[in-house]
CSV table of C-alpha atoms and ligand atoms in Angstrom, one decimal:
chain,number,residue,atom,x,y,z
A,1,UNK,CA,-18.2,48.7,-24.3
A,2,UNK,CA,-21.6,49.5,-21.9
A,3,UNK,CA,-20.9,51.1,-19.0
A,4,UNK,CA,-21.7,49.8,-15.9
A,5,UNK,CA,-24.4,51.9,-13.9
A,6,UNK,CA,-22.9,52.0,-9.9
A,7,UNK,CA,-26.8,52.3,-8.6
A,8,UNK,CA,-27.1,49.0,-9.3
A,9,UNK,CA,-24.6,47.9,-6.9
A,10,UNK,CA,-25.2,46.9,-3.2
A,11,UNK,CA,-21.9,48.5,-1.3
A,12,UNK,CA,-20.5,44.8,-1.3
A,13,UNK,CA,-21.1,44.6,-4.7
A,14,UNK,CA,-19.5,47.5,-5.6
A,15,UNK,CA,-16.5,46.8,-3.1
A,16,UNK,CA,-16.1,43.8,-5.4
A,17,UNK,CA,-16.4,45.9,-8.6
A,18,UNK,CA,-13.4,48.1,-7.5
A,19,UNK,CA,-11.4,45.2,-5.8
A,20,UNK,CA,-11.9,43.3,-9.6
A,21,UNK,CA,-9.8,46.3,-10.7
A,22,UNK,CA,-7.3,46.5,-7.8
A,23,UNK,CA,-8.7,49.1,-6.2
A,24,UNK,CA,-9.4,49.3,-2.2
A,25,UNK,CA,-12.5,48.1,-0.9
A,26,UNK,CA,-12.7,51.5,0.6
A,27,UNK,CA,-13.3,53.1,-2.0
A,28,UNK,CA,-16.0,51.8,-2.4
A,29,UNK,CA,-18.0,53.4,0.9
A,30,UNK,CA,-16.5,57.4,-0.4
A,31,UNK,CA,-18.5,56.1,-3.4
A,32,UNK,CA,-21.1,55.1,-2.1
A,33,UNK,CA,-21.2,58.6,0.2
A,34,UNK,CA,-20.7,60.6,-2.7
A,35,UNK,CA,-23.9,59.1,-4.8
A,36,UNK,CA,-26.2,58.8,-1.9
A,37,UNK,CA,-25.6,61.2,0.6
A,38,UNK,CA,-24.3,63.8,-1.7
A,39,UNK,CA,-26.3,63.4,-4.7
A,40,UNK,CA,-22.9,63.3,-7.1
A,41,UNK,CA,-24.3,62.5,-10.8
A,42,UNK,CA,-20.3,62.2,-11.9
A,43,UNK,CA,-16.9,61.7,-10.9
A,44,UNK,CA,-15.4,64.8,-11.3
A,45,UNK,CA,-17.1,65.7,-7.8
A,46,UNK,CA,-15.4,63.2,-5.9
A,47,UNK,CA,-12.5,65.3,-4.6
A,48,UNK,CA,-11.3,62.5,-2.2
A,49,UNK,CA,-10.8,60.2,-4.9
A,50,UNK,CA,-7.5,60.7,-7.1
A,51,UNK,CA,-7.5,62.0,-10.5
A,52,UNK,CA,-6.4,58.6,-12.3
A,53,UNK,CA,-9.2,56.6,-10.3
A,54,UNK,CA,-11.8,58.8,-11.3
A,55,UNK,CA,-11.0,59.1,-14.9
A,56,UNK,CA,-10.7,55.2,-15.0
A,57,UNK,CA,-14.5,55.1,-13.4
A,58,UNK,CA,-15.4,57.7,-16.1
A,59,UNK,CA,-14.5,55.3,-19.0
A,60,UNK,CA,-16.1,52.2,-17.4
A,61,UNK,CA,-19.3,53.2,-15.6
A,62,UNK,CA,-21.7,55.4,-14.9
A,63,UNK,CA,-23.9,56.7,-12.2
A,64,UNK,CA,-27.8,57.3,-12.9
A,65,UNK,CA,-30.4,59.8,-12.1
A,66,UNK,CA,-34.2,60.2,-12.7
A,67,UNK,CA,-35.9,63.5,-13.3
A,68,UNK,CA,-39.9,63.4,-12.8
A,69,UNK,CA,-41.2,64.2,-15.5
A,70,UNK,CA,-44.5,65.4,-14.3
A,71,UNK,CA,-45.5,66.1,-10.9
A,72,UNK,CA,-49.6,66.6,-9.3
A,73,UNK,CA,-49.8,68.5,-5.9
A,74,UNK,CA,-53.2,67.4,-3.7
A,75,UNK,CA,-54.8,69.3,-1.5
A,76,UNK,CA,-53.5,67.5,1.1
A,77,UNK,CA,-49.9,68.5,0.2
A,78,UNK,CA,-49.3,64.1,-1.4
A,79,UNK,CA,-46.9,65.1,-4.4
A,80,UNK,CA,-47.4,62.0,-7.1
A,81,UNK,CA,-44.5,62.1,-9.5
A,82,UNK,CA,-44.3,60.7,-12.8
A,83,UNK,CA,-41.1,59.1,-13.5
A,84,UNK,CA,-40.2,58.1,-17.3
A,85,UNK,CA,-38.1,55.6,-17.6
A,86,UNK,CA,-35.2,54.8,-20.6
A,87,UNK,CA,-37.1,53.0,-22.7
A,88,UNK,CA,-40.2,55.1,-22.5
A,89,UNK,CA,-42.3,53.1,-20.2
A,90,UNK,CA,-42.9,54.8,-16.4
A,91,UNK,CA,-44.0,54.6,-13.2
A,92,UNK,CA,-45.1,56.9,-10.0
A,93,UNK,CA,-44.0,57.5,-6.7
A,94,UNK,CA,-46.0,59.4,-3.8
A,95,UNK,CA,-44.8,61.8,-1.5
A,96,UNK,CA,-46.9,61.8,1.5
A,97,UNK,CA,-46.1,65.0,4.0
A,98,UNK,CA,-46.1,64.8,7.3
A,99,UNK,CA,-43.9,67.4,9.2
A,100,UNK,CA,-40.9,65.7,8.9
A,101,UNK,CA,-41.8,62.5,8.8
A,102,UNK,CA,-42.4,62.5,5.1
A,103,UNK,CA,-43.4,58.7,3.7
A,104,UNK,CA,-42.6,57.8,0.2
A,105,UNK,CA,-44.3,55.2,-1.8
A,106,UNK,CA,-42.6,53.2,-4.5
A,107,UNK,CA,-42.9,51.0,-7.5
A,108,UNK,CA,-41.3,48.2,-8.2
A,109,UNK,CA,-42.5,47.4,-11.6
A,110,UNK,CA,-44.0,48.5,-14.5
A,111,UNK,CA,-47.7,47.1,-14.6
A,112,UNK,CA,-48.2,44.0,-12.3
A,113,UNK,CA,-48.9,40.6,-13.1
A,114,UNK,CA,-50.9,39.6,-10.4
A,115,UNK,CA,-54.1,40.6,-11.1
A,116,UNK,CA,-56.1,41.4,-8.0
A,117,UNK,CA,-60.0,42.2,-9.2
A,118,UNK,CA,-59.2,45.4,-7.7
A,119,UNK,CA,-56.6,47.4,-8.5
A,120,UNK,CA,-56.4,49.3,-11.5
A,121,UNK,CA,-52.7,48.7,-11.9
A,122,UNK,CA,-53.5,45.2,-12.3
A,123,UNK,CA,-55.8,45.8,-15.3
A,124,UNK,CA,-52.5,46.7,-17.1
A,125,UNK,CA,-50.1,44.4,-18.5
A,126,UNK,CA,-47.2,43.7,-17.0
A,127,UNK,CA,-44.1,45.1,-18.7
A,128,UNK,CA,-40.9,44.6,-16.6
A,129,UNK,CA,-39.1,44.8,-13.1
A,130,UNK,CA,-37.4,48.0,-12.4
A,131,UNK,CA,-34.2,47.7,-11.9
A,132,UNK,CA,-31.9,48.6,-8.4
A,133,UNK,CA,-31.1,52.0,-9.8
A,134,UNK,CA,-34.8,52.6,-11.2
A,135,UNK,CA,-36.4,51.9,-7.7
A,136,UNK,CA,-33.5,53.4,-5.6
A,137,UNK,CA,-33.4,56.6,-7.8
A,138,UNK,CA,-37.0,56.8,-7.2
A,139,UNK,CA,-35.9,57.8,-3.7
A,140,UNK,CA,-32.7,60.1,-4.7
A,141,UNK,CA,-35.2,61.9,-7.0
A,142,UNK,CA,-37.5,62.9,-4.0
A,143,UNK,CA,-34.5,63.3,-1.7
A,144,UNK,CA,-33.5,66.1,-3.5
A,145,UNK,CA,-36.4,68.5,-2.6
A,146,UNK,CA,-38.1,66.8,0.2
A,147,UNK,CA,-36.6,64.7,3.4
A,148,UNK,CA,-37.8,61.0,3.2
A,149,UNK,CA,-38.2,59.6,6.1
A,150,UNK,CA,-40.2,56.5,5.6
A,151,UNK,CA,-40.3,54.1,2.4
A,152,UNK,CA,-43.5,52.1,1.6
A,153,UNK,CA,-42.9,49.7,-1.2
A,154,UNK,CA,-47.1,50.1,-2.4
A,155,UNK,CA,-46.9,51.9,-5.5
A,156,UNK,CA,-46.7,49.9,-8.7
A,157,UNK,CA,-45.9,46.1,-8.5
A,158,UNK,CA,-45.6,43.4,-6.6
A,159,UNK,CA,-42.2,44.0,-4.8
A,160,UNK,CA,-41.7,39.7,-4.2
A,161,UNK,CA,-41.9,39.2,-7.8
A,162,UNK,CA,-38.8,41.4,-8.5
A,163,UNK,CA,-37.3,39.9,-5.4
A,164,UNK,CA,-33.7,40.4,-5.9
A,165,UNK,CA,-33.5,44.2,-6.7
A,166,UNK,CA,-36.1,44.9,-3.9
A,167,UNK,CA,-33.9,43.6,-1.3
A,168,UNK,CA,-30.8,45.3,-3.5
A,169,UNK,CA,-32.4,48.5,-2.9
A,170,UNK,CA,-33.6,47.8,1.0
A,171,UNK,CA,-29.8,47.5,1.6
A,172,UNK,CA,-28.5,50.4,-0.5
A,173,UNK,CA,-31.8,52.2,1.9
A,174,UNK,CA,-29.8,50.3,5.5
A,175,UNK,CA,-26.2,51.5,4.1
A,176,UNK,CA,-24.6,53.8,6.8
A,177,UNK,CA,-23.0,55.1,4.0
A,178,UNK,CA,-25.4,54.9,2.0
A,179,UNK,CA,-29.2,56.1,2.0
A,180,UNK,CA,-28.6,55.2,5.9
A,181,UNK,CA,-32.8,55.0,6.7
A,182,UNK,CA,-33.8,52.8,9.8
A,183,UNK,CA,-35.4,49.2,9.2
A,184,UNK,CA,-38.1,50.2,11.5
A,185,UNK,CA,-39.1,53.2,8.5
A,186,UNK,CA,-39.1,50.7,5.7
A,187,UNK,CA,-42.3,48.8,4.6
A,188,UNK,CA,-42.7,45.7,2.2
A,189,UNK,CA,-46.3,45.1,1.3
A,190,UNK,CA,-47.4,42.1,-0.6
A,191,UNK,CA,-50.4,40.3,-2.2
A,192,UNK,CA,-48.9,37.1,-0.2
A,193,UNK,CA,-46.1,35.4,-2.5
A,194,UNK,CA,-45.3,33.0,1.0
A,195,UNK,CA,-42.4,31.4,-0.4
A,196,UNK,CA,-40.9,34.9,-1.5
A,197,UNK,CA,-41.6,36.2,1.8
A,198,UNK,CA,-39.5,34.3,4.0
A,199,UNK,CA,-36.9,34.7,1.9
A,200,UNK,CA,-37.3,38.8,2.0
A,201,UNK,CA,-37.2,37.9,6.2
A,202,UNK,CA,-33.8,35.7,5.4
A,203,UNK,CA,-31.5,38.0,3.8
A,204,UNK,CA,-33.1,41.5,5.0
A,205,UNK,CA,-34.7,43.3,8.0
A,206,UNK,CA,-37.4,45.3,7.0
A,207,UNK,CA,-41.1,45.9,8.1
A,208,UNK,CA,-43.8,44.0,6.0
A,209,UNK,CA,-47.2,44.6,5.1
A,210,UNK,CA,-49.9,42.1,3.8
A,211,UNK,CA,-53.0,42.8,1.6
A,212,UNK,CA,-55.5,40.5,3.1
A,213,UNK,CA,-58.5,42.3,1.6
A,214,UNK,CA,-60.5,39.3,2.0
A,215,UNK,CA,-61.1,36.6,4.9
A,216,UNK,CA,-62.2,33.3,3.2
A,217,UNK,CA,-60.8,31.4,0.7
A,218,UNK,CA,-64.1,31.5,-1.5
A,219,UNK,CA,-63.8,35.4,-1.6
A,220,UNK,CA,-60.0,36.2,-1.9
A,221,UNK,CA,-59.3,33.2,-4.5
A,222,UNK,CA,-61.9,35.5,-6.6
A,223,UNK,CA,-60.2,39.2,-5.9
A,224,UNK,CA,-56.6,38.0,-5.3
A,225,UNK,CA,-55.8,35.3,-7.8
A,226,UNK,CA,-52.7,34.4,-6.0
A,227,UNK,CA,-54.7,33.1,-3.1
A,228,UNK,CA,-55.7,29.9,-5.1
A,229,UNK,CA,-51.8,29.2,-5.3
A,230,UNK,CA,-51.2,30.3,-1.4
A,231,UNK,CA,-54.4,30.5,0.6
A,232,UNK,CA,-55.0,32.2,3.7
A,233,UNK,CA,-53.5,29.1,5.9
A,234,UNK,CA,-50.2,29.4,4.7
A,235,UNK,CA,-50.8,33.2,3.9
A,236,UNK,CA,-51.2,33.4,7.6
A,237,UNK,CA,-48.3,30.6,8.7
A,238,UNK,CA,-45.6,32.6,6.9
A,239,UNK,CA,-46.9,36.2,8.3
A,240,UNK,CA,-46.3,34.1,11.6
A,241,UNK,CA,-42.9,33.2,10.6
A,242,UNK,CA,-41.8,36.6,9.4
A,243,UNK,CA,-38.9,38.3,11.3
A,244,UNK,CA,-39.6,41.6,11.8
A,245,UNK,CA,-37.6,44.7,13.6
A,246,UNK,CA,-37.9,44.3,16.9
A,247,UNK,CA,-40.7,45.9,18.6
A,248,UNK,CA,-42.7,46.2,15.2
A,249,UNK,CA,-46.0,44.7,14.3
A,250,UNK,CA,-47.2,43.0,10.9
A,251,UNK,CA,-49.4,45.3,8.8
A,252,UNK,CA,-52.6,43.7,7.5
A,253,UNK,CA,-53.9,45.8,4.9
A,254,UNK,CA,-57.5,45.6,4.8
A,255,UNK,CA,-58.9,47.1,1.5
A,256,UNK,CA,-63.1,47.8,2.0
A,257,UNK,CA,-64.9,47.5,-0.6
A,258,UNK,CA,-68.7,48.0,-0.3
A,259,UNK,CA,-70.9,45.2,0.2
A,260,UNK,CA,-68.1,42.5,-0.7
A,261,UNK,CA,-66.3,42.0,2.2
A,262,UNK,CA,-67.5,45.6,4.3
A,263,UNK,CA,-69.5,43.7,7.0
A,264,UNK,CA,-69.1,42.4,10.6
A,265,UNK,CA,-69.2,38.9,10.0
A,266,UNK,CA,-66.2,40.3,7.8
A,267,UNK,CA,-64.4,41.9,10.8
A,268,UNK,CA,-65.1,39.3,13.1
A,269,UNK,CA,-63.0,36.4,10.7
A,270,UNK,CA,-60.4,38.8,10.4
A,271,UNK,CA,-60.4,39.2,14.2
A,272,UNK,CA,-60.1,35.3,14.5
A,273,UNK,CA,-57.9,34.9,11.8
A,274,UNK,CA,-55.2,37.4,12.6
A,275,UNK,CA,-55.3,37.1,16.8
A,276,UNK,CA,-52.1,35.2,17.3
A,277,UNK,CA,-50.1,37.4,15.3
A,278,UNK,CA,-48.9,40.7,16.8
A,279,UNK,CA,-50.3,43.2,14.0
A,280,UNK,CA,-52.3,46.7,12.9
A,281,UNK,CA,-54.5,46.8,10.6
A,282,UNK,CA,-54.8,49.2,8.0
A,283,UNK,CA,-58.5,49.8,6.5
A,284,UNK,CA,-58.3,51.2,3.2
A,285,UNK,CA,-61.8,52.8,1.9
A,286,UNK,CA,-61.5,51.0,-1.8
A,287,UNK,CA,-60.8,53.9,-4.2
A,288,UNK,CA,-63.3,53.4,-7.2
A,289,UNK,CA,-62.0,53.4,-10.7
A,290,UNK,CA,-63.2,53.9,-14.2
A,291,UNK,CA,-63.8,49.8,-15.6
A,292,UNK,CA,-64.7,48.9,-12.2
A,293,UNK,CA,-67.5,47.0,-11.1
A,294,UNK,CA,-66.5,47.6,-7.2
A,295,UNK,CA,-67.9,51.0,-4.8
A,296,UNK,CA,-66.8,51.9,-1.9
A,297,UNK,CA,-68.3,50.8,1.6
A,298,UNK,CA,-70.4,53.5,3.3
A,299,UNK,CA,-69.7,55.9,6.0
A,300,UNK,CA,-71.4,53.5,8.4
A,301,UNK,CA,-69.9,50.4,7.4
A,302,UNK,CA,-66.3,51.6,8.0
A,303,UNK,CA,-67.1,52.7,11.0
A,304,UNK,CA,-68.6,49.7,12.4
A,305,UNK,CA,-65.3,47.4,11.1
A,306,UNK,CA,-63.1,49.7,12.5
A,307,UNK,CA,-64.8,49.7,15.9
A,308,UNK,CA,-65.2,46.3,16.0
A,309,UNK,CA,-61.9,45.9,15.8
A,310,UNK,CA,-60.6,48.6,18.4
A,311,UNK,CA,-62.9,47.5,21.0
A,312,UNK,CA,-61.2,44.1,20.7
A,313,UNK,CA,-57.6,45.8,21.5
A,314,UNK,CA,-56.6,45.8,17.2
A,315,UNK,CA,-54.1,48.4,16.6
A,316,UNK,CA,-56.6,49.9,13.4
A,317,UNK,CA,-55.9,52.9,11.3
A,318,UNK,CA,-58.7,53.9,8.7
A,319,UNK,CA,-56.2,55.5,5.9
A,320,UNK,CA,-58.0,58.5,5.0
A,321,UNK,CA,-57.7,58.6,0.8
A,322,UNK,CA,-54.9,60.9,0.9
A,323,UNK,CA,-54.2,62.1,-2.9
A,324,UNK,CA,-57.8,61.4,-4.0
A,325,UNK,CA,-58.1,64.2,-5.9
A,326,UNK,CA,-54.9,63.8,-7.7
A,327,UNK,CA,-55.3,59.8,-8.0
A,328,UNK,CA,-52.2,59.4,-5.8
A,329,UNK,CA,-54.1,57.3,-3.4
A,330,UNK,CA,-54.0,53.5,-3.0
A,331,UNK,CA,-54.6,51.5,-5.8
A,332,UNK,CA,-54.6,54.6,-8.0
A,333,UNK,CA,-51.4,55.0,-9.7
A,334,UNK,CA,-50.9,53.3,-13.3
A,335,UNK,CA,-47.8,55.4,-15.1
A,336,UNK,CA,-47.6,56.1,-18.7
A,337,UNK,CA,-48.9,52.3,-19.2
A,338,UNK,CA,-51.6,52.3,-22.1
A,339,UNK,CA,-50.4,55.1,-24.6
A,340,UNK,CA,-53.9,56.3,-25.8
A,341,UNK,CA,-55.7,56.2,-22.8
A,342,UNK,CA,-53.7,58.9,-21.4
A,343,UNK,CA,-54.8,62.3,-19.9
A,344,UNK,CA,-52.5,65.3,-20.3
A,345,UNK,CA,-51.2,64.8,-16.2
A,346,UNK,CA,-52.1,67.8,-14.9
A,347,UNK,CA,-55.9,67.0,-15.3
A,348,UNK,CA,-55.6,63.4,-13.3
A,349,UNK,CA,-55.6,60.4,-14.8
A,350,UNK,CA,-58.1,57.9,-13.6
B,1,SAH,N1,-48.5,44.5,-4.7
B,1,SAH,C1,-48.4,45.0,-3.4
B,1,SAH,C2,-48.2,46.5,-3.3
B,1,SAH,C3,-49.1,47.4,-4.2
B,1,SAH,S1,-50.8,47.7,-3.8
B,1,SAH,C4,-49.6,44.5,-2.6
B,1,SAH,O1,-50.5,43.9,-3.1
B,1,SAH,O2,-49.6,44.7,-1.4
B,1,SAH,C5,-50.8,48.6,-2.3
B,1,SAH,C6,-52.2,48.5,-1.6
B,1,SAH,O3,-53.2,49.1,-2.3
B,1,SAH,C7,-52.6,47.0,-1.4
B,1,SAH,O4,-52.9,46.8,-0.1
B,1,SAH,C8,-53.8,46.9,-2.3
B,1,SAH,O5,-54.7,46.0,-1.8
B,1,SAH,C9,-54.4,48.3,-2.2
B,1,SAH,N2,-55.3,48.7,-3.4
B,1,SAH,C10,-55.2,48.3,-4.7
B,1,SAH,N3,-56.2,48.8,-5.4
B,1,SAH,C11,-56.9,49.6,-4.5
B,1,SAH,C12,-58.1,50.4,-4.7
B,1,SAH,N4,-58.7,50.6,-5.9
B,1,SAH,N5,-58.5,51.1,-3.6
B,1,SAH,C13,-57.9,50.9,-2.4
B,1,SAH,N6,-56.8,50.2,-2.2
B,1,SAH,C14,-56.3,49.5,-3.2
């Protein structure tokens, strides 16, 4: 018989595991304590639950754990970690510092089928969702040497095409008893799957975060396939829709990329059509990569979008490439995806 891994369980799901044996739903939450806010890899640690109960969970499940198995420290103090997976495929997470409001950024998948002109984890096939355990262990992983305070799903993936683990592991993140992190710290970002999006806002409170990157139709049906299936109309109609935490703002992300869609005309449709939606905007320098036609913008040209913006009363933040000289930053992370073309890790791999 396969045993049944308990970090792929919501706490409901789990109450119903143990209730399917006759057990007490309670259970369930010293479980859940012991695995997320104590780290317990086995049974034998949970003191509170009896010896017979334990040993009956030893013969039936499990509880997972990933080790990094390679980890790059920038300048900047942005830890990427490597994390292989069971069957040999991996992905990366990045730890971004920032005295004690440390974000982590996670993957979701392993390659990405969506195919955005831009991103380099897009020039790999896609291989597979991650499961609940693989993208929540992501988290315990980190936990263990460094507070997380904030989660960014932006690493590997698009997090709406593996819909039902995401918001799995958004409510093992919400759990009092569980990873017990505020809505207001957790970010979904997405290349605009609309349908998938309200659903996210149905069943789960969480920020969210949309990579607009272009602001016509002509342009972002050519860098963002999935624009030709939901264009920026109904992009836009279900970012207006979204339910957020209360007091939070949508998060445009805004990736620059030089000469393509760097200039003011640029800023000034993305002004118009973002104004009735309460939102920052994130401009993201495009990090260049090897097989990529695309440069950065200039200096200059940054400076001008960002400016425009501000004096028109956008919340903007220029993301400074933090991790660029580990490939940590934006865009940048890949995994173990294409055997050969590997680098050793430790020096960088893109
Ligand atoms: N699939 C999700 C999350 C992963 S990408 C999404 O599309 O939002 C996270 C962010 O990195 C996105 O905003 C994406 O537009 C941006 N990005 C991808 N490649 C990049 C690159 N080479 N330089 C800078 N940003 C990049």
């Amino acid at each position: 018989m396969t045993k049944i891994d308990l970090k792929n369980f919501s706490l409901n799901e789990l109450e119903q595991f143990l209730s399917g044996k006759g057990k007490e739903r309670f259970r369930a939450t010293q479980i859940f304590k012991w695995m997320y806010q104590f780290g317990a890899l086995s049974f034998d640690e949970m003191t509170n639950l009896s010896k017979d109960l334990r040993a009956e969970l030893q013969a039936t499940a499990y509880i997972s754990s990933m080790d990094h198995s390679a980890v790059e420290v920038g300048t900047d103090g942005t830890r990427k970690y490597l994390f292989t997976l069971e069957d040999g495929d991996s992905v990366e997470s990045v730890l971004i510092p920032d005295e004690g409001r440390n974000t982590l950024c996670i993957s979701t998948q392993v390659g990405c089928a969506m195919k955005c002109e831009f991103c380099l984890t897009g020039t790999f096939k896609f291989r597979r969702n991650l499961s609940t355990a693989e993208i929540i262990n992501q988290i315990c992983a980190v936990k263990r040497e460094f507070e997380v305070r904030n989660i960014v799903f932006m690493g590997m993936g698009e997090p709406l095409q593996n819909l039902d683990n995401v918001i799995r592991s958004i409510e093992i993140m919400l759990e009092g008893n569980g990873l017990h992190l505020s809505n207001r710290r957790i970010t979904v970002s997405t290349c605009g799957l609309v349908p998938e999006m309200a659903e996210l806002g149905s069943r789960v409170t969480c920020n969210l975060a949309v990579s607009l990157n272009a602001t016509t139709d002509e342009l972002r049906d050519r860098m963002m396939p999935i624009n030709r299936k939901y264009p920026l109309e109904e992009l836009l109609r279900g970012c207006r829709e979204f339910p957020l935490p209360s007091r939070r703002k949508l998060t445009f992300e805004y990736v620059m990329i030089g000469g393509v869609n760097d200039s003011l005309e640029d800023a000034k449709r993305l002004l118009k059509l973002t104004s009735d939606i309460p939102n920052k905007v994130n401009l993201i320098p495009f990090n260049e990569h090897d097989g990529c036609e695309f440069r950065s913008p200039t200096r200059e040209a940054v400076d001008a979008f960002h400016k425009y913006l501000i004096d028109r009363h956008v919340t903007v933040i220029t993301r400074d490439s933090r991790g660029g000289d580990i490939s940590a930053a934006c865009g940048q992370l890949k995994g173990k995806l294409e055997k050969n073309s590997l680098l050793p890790v430790d020096q960088g791999d893109a």
